């Protein structure tokens, strides 16, 4: 049986010292705090004497929402409820104008960015989100086994000035976001750049598992992937091409820059509103809640943590642990958050019985997700759910599919017409019409009420305002009732397939579905409601009972963010603290010290400093995937030794942390098949040069060889390496001198790296 390294000190573990080389830094799920201090525990926050905020981020496919609750001093969070939760509003140009009162009706904002060239007298330097570098000897690798991380190169020196008025792509300031993108599409003269790049559906870049899982689900059910799955892959490919173009133009350095650019603006706006309306100060404590899709792995969750942490740093909305960790981040799944708010806001009508099974259909702008839940709470406390009773269903068949159908129809009908401003004006007119359709027509279309149908739109800029063959008269393009239906067809058919498939699977597993809870912005659509009612009308559950539909009373577009805040107010009885990730340290172990060395047929190498044989670059796994972690855990010290030649000028040691989404046996090299999936996550570097005179020496293997007298002894640096789990943080700490060298005195140097464990737990884990 494999030894459990978390509780057994390993006095014979050895790490060969060498001067560390620089690596790319990145915003990471880890940070470093450097200093001389006793022990390795995290400093606890005192009870706040001023209000604090819980802020939830619902980073949506087409629209994003920021919800919050203000917690006054002395207030028990569990006493707060739905009526205490608010959303950030007054987004720039939300109502197509700069009028604040008009803009307050929108509590979400398009997840869109517009990059463009601009006149600049000098080359812009990197933006704030590019300027952070590693400090105090702790670095994060740009590649990770549990999430692709952005590269953050060193700040470049200022270049020669350009001539005033020369257009250039830069990383500083020339980005519009949200409703401002729509405004510029309607009024393209506001920017003088003909080269623009509008990035939409950004969220779909976070992992290919959504498309992979959709394919797997279709294979299991025998259904073809169809339009939604193909569309998802097409969108992901288009995003990759956009990233490549923006990289070529030096507008971004990597994909994560796009995510960060959006989140910085989202959080900066939230900060402005909270300062103005709620008395937020620089010292106000912020607790963040992040909403994630059911389909996301820890890969996507960690990436989202990383870019969100960078956005927090740049925007200044809250503080970070070690400049890169969102302390005590709470992650909750989007469907569970939505269910929490909808059912709680309905009072007794929304109270579900223990062990009752229901389906939650989240119909958003980009994706539609269908998940089956069982109620585990007894009705006396907050709602708790057991998720994924059967595999969740999802597809890219949200309301944006209707927009695309409308856009295609406009382009088809306008093909061959002549605009005063040529093709550019036609594209701008179409973009403006789609934006207007999104807000003012699509949400209200009801096929049973002809007054709600899209009947005609005005086409500005046409040279000839009459094209009878295209149904254009006096500049007005007319639409028939059938055309209205056709624009909704792919979306409604996709939702129907998902819901029917989930109901069929529930029946096959013997689950009696009592309710279907419908949430999401598209859930308000009369056309979708009619289709869902049509699907359910001819169905009964396993016991022959009627399936009831539950709709939100209000706030359908912000139920996820509001529910995330509500869920965070009481975190009790959530999932067990089971790690979805393994963490370990890179070692150099004395040859044959472990039987795994022989089993793997490893060939030792002779260290050039001390002459002993070692197996280098093995991994000692300290936390394994599926390990249950206590809220507070401190490992026994792992003793790590570094050796240096007496003539070496610098005594720089490093400890490298590895991570993997799998379980592994320890003592195999990092590139061995036993460690498939493992990759370096970060490292601590510590310079011991100034303590040279206090460091002990040890006798080398060369000591008895006359020709090697000059290498008789080497400098010995021995650390205690300690793992500390505190809530959602993992700290890996180096302490010198080691307890095994008590004669050197008390601990004088402590270096600590921090990792966020939140993405490594299941959503909802406290």
JSON list of C-alpha atoms in Angstrom, two decimals, residues 1-6 8 10 594 596 621 666-667:
[
{"chain": "A", "resi": 1, "resn": "UNK", "atom": "CA", "xyz": [0.00, 0.00, 0.00]},
{"chain": "A", "resi": 2, "resn": "UNK", "atom": "CA", "xyz": [1.28, 3.40, -0.90]},
{"chain": "A", "resi": 3, "resn": "UNK", "atom": "CA", "xyz": [2.37, 5.59, 1.98]},
{"chain": "A", "resi": 4, "resn": "UNK", "atom": "CA", "xyz": [0.29, 8.71, 2.64]},
{"chain": "A", "resi": 5, "resn": "UNK", "atom": "CA", "xyz": [2.83, 11.52, 2.33]},
{"chain": "A", "resi": 6, "resn": "UNK", "atom": "CA", "xyz": [0.58, 14.14, 3.87]},
{"chain": "A", "resi": 8, "resn": "UNK", "atom": "CA", "xyz": [4.48, 11.20, 7.25]},
{"chain": "A", "resi": 10, "resn": "UNK", "atom": "CA", "xyz": [10.22, 12.29, 4.77]},
{"chain": "A", "resi": 594, "resn": "UNK", "atom": "CA", "xyz": [11.93, 3.92, -2.95]},
{"chain": "A", "resi": 596, "resn": "UNK", "atom": "CA", "xyz": [9.25, 2.64, -7.44]},
{"chain": "A", "resi": 621, "resn": "UNK", "atom": "CA", "xyz": [2.06, 13.77, -4.44]},
{"chain": "A", "resi": 666, "resn": "UNK", "atom": "CA", "xyz": [4.54, 9.09, -5.92]},
{"chain": "A", "resi": 667, "resn": "UNK", "atom": "CA", "xyz": [8.28, 8.74, -6.68]}
]
